[in-house]
CSV table of C-alpha atoms and ligand atoms in Angstrom, one decimal:
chain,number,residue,atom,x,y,z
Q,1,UNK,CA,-3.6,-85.3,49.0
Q,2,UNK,CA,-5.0,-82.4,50.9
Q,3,UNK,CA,-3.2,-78.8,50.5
Q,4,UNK,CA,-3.1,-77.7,54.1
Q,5,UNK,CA,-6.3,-75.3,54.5
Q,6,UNK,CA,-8.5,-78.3,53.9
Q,7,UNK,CA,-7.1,-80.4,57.2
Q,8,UNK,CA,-8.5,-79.5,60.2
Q,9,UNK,CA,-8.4,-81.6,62.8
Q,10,UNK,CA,-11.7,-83.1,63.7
Q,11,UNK,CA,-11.3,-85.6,66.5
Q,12,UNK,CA,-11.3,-88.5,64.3
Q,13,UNK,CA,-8.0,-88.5,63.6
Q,14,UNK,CA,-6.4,-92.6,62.7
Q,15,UNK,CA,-4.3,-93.6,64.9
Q,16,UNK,CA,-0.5,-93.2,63.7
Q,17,UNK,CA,1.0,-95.4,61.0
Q,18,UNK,CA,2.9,-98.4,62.7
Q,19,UNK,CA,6.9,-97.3,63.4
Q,20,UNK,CA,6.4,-93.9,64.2
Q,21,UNK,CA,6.7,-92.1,67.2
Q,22,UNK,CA,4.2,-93.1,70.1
Q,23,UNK,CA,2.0,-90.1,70.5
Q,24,UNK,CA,0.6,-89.4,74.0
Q,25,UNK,CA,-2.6,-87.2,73.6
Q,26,UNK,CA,-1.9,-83.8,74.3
Q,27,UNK,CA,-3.7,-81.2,75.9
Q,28,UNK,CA,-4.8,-78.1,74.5
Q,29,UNK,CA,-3.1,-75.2,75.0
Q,30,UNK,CA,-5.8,-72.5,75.8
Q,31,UNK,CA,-4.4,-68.4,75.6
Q,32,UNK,CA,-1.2,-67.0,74.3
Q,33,UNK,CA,-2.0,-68.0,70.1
Q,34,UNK,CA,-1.0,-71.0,70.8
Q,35,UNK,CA,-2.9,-74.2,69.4
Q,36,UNK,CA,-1.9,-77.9,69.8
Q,37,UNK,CA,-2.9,-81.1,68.7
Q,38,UNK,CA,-5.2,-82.6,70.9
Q,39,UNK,CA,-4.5,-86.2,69.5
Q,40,UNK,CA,-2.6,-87.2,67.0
Q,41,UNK,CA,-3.2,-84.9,63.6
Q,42,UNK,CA,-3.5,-86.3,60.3
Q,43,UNK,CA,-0.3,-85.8,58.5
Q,44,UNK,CA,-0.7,-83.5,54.7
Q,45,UNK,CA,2.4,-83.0,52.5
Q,46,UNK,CA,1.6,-80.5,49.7
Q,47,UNK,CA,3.1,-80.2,46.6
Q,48,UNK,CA,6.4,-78.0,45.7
Q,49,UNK,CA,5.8,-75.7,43.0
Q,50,UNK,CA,8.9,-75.4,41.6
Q,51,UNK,CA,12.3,-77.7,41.5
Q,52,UNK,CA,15.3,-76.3,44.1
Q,53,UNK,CA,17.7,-74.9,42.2
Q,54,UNK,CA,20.7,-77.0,42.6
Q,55,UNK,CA,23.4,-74.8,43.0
Q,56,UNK,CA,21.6,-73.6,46.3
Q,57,UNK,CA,21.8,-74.2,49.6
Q,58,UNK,CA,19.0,-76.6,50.6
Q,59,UNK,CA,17.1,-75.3,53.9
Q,60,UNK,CA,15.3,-77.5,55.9
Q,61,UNK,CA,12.6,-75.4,58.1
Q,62,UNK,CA,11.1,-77.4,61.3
Q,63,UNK,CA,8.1,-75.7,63.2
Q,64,UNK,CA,8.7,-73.1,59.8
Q,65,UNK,CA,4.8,-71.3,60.8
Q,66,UNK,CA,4.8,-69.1,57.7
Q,67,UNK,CA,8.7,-69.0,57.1
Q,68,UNK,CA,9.8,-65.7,58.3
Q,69,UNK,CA,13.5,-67.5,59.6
Q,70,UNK,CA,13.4,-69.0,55.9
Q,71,UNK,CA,12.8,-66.3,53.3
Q,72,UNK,CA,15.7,-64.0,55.7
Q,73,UNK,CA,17.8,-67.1,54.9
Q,74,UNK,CA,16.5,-67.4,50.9
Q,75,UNK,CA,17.2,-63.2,50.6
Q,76,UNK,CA,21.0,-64.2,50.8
Q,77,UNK,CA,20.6,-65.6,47.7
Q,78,UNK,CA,22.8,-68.4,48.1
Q,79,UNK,CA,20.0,-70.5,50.4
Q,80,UNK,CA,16.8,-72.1,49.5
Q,81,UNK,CA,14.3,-73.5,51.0
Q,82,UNK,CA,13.6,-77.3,50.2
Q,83,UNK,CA,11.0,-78.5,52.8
Q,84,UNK,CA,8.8,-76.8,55.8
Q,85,UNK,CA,6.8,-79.0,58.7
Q,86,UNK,CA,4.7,-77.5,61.2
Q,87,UNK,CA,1.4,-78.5,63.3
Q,88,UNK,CA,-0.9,-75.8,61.8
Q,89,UNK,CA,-2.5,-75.7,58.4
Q,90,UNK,CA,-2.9,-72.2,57.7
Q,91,UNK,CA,1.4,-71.4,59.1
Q,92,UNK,CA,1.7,-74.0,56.2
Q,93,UNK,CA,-0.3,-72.5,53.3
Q,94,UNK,CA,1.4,-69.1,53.8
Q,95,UNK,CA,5.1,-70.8,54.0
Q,96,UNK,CA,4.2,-72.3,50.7
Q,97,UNK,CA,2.8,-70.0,48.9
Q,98,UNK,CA,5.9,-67.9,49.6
Q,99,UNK,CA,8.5,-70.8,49.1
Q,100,UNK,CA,7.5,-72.4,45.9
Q,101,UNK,CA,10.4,-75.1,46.0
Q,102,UNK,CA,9.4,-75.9,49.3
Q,103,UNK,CA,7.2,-78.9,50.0
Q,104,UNK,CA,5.1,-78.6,53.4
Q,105,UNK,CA,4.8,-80.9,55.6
Q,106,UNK,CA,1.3,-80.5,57.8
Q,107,UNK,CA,0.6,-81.9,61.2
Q,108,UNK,CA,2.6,-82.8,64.4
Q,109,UNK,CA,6.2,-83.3,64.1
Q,110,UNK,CA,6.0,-86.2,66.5
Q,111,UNK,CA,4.7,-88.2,63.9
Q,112,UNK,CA,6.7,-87.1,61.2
Q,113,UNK,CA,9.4,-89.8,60.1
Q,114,UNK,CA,12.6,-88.2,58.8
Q,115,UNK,CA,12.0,-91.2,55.4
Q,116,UNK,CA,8.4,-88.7,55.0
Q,117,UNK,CA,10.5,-85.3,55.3
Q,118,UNK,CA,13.0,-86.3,53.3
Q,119,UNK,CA,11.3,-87.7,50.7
Q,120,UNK,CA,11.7,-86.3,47.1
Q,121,UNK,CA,14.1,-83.7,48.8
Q,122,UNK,CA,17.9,-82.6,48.7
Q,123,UNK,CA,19.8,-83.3,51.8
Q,124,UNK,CA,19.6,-80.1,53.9
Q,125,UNK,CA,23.1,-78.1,54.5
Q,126,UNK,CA,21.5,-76.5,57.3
Q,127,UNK,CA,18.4,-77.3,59.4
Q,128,UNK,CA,16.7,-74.3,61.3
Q,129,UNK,CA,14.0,-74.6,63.4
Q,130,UNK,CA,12.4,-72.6,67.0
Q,131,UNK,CA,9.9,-74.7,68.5
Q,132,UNK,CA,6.8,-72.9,70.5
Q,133,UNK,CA,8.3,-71.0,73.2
Q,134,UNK,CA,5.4,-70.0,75.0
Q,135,UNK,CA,5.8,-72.8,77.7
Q,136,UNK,CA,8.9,-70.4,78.8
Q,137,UNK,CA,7.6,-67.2,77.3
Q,138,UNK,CA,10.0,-64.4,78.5
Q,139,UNK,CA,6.9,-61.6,78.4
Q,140,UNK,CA,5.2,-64.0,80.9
Q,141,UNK,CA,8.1,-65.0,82.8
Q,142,UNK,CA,8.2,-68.9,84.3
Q,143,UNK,CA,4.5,-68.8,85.1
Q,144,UNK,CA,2.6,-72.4,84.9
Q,145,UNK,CA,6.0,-73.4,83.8
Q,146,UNK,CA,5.1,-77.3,83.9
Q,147,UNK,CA,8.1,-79.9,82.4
Q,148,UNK,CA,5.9,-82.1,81.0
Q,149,UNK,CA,4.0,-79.4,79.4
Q,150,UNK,CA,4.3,-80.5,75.5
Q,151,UNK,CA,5.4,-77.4,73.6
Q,152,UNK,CA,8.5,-77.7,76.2
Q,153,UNK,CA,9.9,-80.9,74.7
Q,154,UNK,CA,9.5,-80.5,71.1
Q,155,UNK,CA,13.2,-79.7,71.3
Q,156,UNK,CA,14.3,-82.8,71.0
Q,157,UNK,CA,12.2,-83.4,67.8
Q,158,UNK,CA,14.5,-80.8,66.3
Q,159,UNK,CA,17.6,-83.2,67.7
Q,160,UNK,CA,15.8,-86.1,66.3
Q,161,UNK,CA,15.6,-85.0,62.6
Q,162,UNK,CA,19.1,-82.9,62.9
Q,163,UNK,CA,20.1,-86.5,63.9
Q,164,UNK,CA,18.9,-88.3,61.0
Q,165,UNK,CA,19.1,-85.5,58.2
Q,166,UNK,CA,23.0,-84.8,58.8
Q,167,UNK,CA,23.2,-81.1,57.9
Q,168,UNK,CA,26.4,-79.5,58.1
Q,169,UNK,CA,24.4,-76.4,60.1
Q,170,UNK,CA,21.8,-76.5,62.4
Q,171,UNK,CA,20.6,-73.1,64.0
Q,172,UNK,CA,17.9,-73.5,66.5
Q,173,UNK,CA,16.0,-70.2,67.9
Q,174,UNK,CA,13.6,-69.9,71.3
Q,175,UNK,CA,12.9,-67.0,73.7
Q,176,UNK,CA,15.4,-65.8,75.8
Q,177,UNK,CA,13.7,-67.7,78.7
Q,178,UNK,CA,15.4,-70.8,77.7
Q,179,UNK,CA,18.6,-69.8,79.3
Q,180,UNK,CA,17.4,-70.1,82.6
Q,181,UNK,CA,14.0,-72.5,82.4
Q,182,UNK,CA,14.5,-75.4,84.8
Q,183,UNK,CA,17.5,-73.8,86.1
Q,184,UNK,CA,19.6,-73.9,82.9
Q,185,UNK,CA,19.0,-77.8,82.6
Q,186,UNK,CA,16.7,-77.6,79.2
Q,187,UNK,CA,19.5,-76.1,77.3
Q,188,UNK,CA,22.3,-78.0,78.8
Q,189,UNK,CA,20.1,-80.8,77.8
Q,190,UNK,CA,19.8,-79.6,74.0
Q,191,UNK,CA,23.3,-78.3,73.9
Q,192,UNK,CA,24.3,-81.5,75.1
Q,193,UNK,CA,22.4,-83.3,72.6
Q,194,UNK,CA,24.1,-81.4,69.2
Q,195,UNK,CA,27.5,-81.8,70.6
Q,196,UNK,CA,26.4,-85.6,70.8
Q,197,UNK,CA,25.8,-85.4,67.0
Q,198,UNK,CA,29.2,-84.3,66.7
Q,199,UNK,CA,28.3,-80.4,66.5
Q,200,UNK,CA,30.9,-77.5,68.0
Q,201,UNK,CA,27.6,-75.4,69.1
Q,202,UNK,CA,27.8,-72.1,70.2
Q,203,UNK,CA,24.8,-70.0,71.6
Q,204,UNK,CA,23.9,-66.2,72.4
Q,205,UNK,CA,21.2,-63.7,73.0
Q,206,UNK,CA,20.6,-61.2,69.5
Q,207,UNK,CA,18.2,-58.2,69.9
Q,208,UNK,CA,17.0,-57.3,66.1
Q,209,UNK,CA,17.2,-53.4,67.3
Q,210,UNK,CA,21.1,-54.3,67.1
Q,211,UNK,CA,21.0,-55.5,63.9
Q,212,UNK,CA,18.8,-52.8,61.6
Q,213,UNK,CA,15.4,-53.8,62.5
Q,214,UNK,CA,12.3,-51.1,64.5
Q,215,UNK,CA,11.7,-53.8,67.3
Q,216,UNK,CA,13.7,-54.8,70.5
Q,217,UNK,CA,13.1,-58.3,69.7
Q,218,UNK,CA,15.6,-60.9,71.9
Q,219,UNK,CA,16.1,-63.9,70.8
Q,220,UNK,CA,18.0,-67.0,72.0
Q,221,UNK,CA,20.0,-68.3,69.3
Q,222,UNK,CA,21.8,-72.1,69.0
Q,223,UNK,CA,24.5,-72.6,66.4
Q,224,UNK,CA,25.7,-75.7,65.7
Q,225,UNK,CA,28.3,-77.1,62.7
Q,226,UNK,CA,29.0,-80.2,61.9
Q,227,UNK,CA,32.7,-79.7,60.4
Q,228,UNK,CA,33.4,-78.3,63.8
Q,229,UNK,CA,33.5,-74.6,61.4
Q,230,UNK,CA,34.4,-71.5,64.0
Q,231,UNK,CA,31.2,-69.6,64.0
Q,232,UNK,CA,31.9,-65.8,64.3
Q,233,UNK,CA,28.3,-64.2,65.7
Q,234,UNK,CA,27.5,-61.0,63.8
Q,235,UNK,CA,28.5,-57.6,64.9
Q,236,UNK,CA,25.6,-55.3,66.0
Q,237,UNK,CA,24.9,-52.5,63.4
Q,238,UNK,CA,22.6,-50.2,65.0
Q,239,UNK,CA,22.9,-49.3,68.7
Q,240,UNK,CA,20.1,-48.7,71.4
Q,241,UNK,CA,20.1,-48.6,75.2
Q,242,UNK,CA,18.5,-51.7,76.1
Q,243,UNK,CA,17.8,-53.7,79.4
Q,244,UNK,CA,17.8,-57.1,78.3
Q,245,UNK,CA,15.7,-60.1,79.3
Q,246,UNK,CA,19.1,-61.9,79.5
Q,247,UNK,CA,20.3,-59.6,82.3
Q,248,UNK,CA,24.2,-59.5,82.1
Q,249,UNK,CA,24.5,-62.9,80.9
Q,250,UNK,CA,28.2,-62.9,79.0
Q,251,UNK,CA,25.7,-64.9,75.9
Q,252,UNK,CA,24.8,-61.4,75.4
Q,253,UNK,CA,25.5,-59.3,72.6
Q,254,UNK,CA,25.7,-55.8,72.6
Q,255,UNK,CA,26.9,-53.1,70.3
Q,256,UNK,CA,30.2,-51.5,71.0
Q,257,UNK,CA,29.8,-48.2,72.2
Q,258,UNK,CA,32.8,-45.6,72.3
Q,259,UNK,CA,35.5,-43.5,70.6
Q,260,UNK,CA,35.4,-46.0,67.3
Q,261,UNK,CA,31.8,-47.1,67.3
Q,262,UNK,CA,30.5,-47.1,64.3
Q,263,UNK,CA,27.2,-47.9,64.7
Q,264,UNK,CA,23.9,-46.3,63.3
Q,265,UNK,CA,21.0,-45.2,65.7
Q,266,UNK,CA,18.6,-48.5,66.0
Q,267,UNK,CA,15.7,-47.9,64.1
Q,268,UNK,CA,12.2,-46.4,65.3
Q,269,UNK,CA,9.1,-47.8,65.0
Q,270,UNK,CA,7.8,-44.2,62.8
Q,271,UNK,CA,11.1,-45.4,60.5
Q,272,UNK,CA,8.9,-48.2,59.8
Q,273,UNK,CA,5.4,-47.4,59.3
Q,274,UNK,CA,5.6,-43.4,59.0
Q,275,UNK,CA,4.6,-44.4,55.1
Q,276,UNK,CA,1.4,-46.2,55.7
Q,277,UNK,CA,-1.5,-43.9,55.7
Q,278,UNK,CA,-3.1,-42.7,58.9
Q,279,UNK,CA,-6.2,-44.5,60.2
Q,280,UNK,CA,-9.5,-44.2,62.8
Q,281,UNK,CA,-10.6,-47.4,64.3
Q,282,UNK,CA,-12.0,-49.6,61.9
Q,283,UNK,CA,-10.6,-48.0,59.4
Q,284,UNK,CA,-8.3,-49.3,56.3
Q,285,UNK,CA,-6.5,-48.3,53.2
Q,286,UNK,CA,-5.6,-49.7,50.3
Q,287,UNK,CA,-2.9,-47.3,48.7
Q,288,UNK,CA,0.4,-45.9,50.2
Q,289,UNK,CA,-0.1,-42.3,51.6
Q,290,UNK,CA,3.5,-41.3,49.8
Q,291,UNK,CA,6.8,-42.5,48.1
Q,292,UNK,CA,9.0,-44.1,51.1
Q,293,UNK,CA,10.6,-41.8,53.3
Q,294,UNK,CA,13.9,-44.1,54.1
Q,295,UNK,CA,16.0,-46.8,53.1
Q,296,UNK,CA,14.0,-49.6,55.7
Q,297,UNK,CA,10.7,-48.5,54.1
Q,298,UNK,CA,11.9,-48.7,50.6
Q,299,UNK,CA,13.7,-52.4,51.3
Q,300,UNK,CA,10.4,-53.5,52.3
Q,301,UNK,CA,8.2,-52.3,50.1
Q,302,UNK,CA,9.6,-53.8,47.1
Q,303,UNK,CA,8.2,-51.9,44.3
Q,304,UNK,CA,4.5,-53.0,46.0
Q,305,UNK,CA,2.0,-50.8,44.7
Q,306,UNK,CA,-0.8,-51.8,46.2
Q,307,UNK,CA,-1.0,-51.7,50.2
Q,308,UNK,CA,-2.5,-54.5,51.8
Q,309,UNK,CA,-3.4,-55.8,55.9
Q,310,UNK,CA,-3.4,-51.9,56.0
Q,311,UNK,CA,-6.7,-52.5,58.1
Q,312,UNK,CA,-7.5,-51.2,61.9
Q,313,UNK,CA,-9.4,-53.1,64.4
Q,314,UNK,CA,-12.7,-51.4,65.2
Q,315,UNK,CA,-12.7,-50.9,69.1
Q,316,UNK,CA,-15.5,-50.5,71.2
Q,317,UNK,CA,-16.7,-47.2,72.7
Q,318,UNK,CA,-15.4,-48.2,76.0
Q,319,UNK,CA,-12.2,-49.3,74.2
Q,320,UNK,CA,-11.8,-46.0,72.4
Q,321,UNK,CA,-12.3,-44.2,75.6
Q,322,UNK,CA,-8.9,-46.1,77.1
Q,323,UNK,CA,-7.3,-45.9,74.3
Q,324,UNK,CA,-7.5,-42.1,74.0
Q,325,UNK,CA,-6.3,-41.9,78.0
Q,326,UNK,CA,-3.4,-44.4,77.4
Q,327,UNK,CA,0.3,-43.2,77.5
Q,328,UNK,CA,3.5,-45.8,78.0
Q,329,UNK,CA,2.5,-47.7,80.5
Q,330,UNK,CA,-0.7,-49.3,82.4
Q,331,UNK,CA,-0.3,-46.4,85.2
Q,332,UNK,CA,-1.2,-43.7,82.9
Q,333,UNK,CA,-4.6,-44.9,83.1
Q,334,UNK,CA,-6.9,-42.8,85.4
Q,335,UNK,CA,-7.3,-45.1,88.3
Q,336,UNK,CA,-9.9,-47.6,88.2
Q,337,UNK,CA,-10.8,-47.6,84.0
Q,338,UNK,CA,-9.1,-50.8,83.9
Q,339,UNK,CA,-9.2,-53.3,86.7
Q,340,UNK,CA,-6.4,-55.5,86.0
Q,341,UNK,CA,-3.5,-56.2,83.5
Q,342,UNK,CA,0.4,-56.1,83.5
Q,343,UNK,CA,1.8,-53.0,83.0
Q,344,UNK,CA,2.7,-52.8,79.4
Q,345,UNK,CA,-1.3,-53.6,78.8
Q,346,UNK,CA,-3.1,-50.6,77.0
Q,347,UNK,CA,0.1,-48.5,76.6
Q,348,UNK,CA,1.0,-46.4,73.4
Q,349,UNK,CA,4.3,-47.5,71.6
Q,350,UNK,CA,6.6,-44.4,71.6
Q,351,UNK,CA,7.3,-42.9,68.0
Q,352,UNK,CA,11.1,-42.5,68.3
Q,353,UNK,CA,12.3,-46.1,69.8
Q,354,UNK,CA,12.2,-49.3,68.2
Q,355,UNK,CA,8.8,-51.0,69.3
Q,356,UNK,CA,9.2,-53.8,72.2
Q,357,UNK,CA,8.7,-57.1,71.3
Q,358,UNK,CA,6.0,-57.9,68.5
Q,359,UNK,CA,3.3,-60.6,70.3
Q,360,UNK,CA,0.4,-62.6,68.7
Q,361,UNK,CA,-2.2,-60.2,70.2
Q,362,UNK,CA,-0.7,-56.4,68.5
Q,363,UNK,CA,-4.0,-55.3,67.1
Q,364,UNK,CA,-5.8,-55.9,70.9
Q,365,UNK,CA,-4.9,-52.8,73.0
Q,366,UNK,CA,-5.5,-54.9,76.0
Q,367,UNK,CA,-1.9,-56.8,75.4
Q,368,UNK,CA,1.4,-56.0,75.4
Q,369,UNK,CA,2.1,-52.0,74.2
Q,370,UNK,CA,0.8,-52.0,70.8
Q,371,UNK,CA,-1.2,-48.5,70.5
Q,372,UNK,CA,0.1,-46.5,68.1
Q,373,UNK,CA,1.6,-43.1,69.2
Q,374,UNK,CA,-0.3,-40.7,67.9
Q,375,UNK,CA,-3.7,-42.4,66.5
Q,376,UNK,CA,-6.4,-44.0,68.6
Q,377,UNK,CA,-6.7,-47.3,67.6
Q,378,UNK,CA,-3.6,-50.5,68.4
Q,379,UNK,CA,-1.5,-51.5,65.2
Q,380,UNK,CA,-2.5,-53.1,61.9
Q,381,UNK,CA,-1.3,-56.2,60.6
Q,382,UNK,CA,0.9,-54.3,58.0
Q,383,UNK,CA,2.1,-52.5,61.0
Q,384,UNK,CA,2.9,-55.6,62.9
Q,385,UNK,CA,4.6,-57.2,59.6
Q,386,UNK,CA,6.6,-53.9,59.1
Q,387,UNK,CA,8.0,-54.2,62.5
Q,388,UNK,CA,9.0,-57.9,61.5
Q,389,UNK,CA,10.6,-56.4,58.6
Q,390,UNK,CA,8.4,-58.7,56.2
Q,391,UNK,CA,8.4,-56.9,52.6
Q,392,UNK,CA,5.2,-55.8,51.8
Q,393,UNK,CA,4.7,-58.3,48.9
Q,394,UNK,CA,5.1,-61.3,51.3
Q,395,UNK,CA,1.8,-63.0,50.9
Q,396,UNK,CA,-0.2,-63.8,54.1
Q,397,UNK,CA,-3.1,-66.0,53.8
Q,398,UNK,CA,-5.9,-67.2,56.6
Q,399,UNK,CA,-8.2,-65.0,58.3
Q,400,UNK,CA,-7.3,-61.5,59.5
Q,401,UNK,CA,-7.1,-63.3,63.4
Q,402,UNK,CA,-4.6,-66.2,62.2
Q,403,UNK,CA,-2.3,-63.7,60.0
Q,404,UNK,CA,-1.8,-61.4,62.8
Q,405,UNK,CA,-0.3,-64.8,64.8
Q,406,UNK,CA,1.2,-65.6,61.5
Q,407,UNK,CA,3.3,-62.0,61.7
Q,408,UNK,CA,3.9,-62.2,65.8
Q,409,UNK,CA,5.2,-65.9,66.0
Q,410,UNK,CA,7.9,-65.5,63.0
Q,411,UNK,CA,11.3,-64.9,63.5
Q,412,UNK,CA,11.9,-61.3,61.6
Q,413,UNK,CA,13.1,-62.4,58.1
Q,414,UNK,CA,16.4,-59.9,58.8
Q,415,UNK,CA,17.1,-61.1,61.7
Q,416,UNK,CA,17.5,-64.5,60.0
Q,417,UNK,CA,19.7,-62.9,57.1
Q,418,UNK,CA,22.2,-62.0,59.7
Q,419,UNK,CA,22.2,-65.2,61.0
Q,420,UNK,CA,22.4,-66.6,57.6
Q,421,UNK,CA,24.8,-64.4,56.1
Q,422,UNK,CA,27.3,-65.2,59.4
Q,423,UNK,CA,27.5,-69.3,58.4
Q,424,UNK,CA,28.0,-68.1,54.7
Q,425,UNK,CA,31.3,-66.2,56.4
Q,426,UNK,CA,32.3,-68.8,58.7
Q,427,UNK,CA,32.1,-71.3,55.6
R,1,LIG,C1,7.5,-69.8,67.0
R,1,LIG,S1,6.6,-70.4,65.7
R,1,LIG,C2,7.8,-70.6,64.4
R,1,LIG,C3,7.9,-69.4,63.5
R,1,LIG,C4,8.8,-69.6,62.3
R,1,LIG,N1,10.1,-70.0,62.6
R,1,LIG,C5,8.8,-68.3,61.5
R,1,LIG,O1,9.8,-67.7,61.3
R,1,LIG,O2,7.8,-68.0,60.9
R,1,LIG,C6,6.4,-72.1,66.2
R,1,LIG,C7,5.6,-72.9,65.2
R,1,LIG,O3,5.6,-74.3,65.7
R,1,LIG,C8,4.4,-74.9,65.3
R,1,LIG,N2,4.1,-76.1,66.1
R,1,LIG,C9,3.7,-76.1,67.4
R,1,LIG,N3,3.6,-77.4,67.8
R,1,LIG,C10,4.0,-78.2,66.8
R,1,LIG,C11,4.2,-79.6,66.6
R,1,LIG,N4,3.9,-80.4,67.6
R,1,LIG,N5,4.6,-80.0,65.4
R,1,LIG,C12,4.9,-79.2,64.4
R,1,LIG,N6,4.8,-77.8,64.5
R,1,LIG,C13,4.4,-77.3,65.7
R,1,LIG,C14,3.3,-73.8,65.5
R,1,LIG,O4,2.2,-74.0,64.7
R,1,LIG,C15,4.1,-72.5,65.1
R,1,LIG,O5,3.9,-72.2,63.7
C-alpha cells in the first residue's frame, strides 16, 4: 500500500479494474489550482490511525482536499469522520494526518466503487461533499464554461455514492455559480437526482461574514435528508452590507437588520490576523507577536505556541514597486504599471471589512485582492488559513505552493460547524 505522497501519477497508470466505472481520459486542466487526472490514476487507500468512536456520527467526506468541511463538522463533537476520497495525494495526506479515524481514499472518484469506500467503515449518517467548482467559478464568471468539461460532472459521483451508501444526510457545497450554470439545468439536474433517492432537499446561498467568520465567502449549499427531517437553515450571527454573487435570489440568506436585530458586526480581516507579527517581503516568523487580542484569535489559536506558515513571499523589485502604489482596486495603479488584469488584481485588502473571498493564488499580489493593508507584501499562508478560520494547530503538509491551495480550496471549518450544528437541531 502506498500512503498518498508517494502516488504520483506517472502516465503509466493500469487500466481500471474490470466493473468499475469506464473512465474517458480527461484533459488537463491548466490555471486556476486546479489539477486533474489526465488518465485514469492509480487508486491508494491509507491506513486509519485510530478506531471511530462508536457513539459518533460517521462522516463520509467525498472530494474532502484537506478536510476543512470535515474537522467544522468533527468540532461539534458529536460527528466523526470515518473516510475521505479525493484525486490529489498531498489534499489526502493533510486530511489524514488531521483525521486519524479517517481512512483516505487516493485517486479519481470515477473509479472508486462504493464496496472500496466502504470497506472496513461504519455506514455514513451523513455524506458531504463540493466537487471542483472552478468549471463555474463565480470570481471568473461563465467564462470557457464548456458542459462536457470534467470537473462539471463530478456531481453525479456524489449522487452515485449518496445512492449506494444510504446516509440519512447528504450536504453538498459548490460556488454560488451553480445556481445559474446552464441556465439553472445543472442543479435542477442534481436536485432532481437526491429527491430521486428519496431526499426532501433544500438549498441556499450562506456568506461565512454572516456567520462569525473575517471573509465574505458565498457558498451554495445543498441539503438533503433522507427521513424527509424539516431542515431549519441557520440564522446569520454577524451582519455586513454585502452585494451578493447570488443577486436577489430568494436562496439567499441575509441577516435581519432592524429594531430587534441582534446581530454582532461581521468580523474584519485585522480581527483575524492583527496577532501575527508584522512582516517585509520574504520575510517570516516563528513566534506570536502578543497574547490574542479577541475571542476569534484566541478560538483559533488553540493554546499553539509556536507560530507556523507565518512566511511572506519574496516579491520582485518590480513587484514591490506595485505593491507599494496599490490601493482597493486595479485603478489605483498609476496608468500603464500594469498592462492587464481584472480589477480586484494587485489591490490591498481593507483592514476594517471581512476579506473577499480567499482564492488558491492569496500570496500572488497579481490575483484576486490579497495585499495586506498596511504592509508591502500579499498575505501568508497563516494569514490565508486564519481567514478560513483553520486553528493554528491544524497541520498542513506539502510544499509551501500546494498548502496555500490546500487553505484556498477548503470550505472554512466554521462555516461547516454551522452547517453541522443545524442537522444536529433538525434531528
Ligand atoms: C473544492 S475542493 C474540496 C475542499 C474540501 N471540501 C475542504 O473543505 O477542504 C475540491 C477537491 O476535489 C478534488 N478532486 C478533483 N477532481 C477529483 C476527482 N475526479 N476525484 C476525486 N477528487 C477530485 C480536488 O483535488 C480538491 O481537493
Amino acid at each position: 500500500m502506498k500512503f498518498a505522497s508517494e502516488w504520483v501519477p506517472d502516465g503509466n497508470e493500469p487500466d481500471l479494474a474490470e466493473g468499475r466505472v469506464d473512465l474517458q481520459p480527461v484533459r488537463t486542466v491548466a490555471g486556476e489550482g486546479y489539477v486533474t487526472a489526465t488518465k485514469a490514476v492509480r487508486e491508494c487507500t491509507t491506513d486509519r490511525r485510530r478506531d471511530p468512536n462508536p457513539s459518533l456520527r460517521p462522516v463520509l467526506d467525498l472530494f474532502c482536499g484537506v478536510g476543512g468541511f470535515s474537522n467544522g463538522f468533527e468540532a461539534t463533537g458529536e460527528f466523526e469522520v470515518v473516510a475521505g476520497a479525493d484525486l490529489l495525494g498531498d489534499r489526502l495526506d493533510t486530511f489524514c494526518a488531521n483525521h486519524p479515524t479517517a481512512i483516505g481514499h487516493g485517486g479519481d472518484i470515477r473509479g472508486l466503487s462504493a464496496d472500496a469506500l466502504l470497506s472496513g467503515t461504519p455506514q455514513p449518517f451523513v455524506v458531504i461533499g463540493g466537487p471542483p467548482c472552478q468549471g463555474f467559478s463565480s470570481i471568473r464568471p461563465f467564462r470557457n464554461i464548456e458542459w462536457n468539461d470534467p470537473r462539471n460532472n463530478l456531481g453525479e459521483e456524489f449522487c452515485r455514492v449518496v445512492a449506494a451508501t444510504n446516509p440519512e444526510w447528504l450536504v453538498f457545497e459548490n460556488v454560488v455559480g451553480l445556481l445559474k450554470h446552464d441556465r439553472g439545468r445543472a442543479l435542477t439536474a442534481l436536485v432532481g437526482g437526491f429527491e430521486a433517492l428519496g431526499y426532501r432537499v433544500s438549498y441556499r446561498v450562506l456568506n461565512a461574514a454572516y456567520y462569525g467568520l473575517p471573509q465574505r465567502r458565498e457558498r451554495l449549499i445543498i441539503v438533503g435528508s433522507r427521513k424527509g427531517k424539516p431542515f431549519e437553515w441557520p440564522t446569520p450571527s454577524h451582519r455586513h452590507n454585502h452585494r451578493s454573487m447570488a443577486g436577489n435570489s430568494n436562496v439567499l440568506i441575509t441577516p435581519q437588520v432592524g429594531l430587534f436585530d441582534d446581530t454582532a458586526p461581521a468580523l474584519t480581516l485585522m480581527d483575524a490576523i492583527g496577532d501575527l507579527p508584522q512582516l517585509s517581503s520574504g520575510q517570516r516568523a516563528e513566534h506570536y507577536a502578543c497574547v490574542p487580542q479577541n475571542r476569534y484569535q484566541e478560538l483559533l489559536r488553540f493554546n499553539s505556541e509556536t507560530l507556523t506558515m507565518h512566511n511572506a513571499t519574496a516579491h520582485s523589485p518590480e513587484m514591490l514597486n506595485i505593491i507599494r502604489h496599490a490601493g482597493s482596486n486595479i485603478h489605483a495603479l498609476p496608468p500603464g504599471m500594469v498592462t492587464s488584469g481584472f480589477s480586484t488584481c494587485y489591490s490591498r485588502l481593507d483592514a476594517d471589512e471581512p476579506a473577499n473571498t480567499i482564492t488558491v493564488n492569496f500570496v500572488h499580489p497579481a490575483s484576486n485582492r490579497c495585499i495586506h493593508p498596511f504592509q508591502d507584501r500579499a498575505l501568508t499562508p497563516r494569514e490565508g488559513a486564519r481567514l478560513q478560520s483553520f486553528p493554528d494547530v491544524f497541520k498542513f503538509t506539502g510544499t509551501r505552493s500546494q498548502i496555500v491551495k490546500q487553505i484556498g480550496n477548503a470550505v472554512p471549518p466554521l462555516l461547516g460547524k454551522v452547517i453541522a450544528e443545524a442537522i444536529l437541531d433538525a434531528e
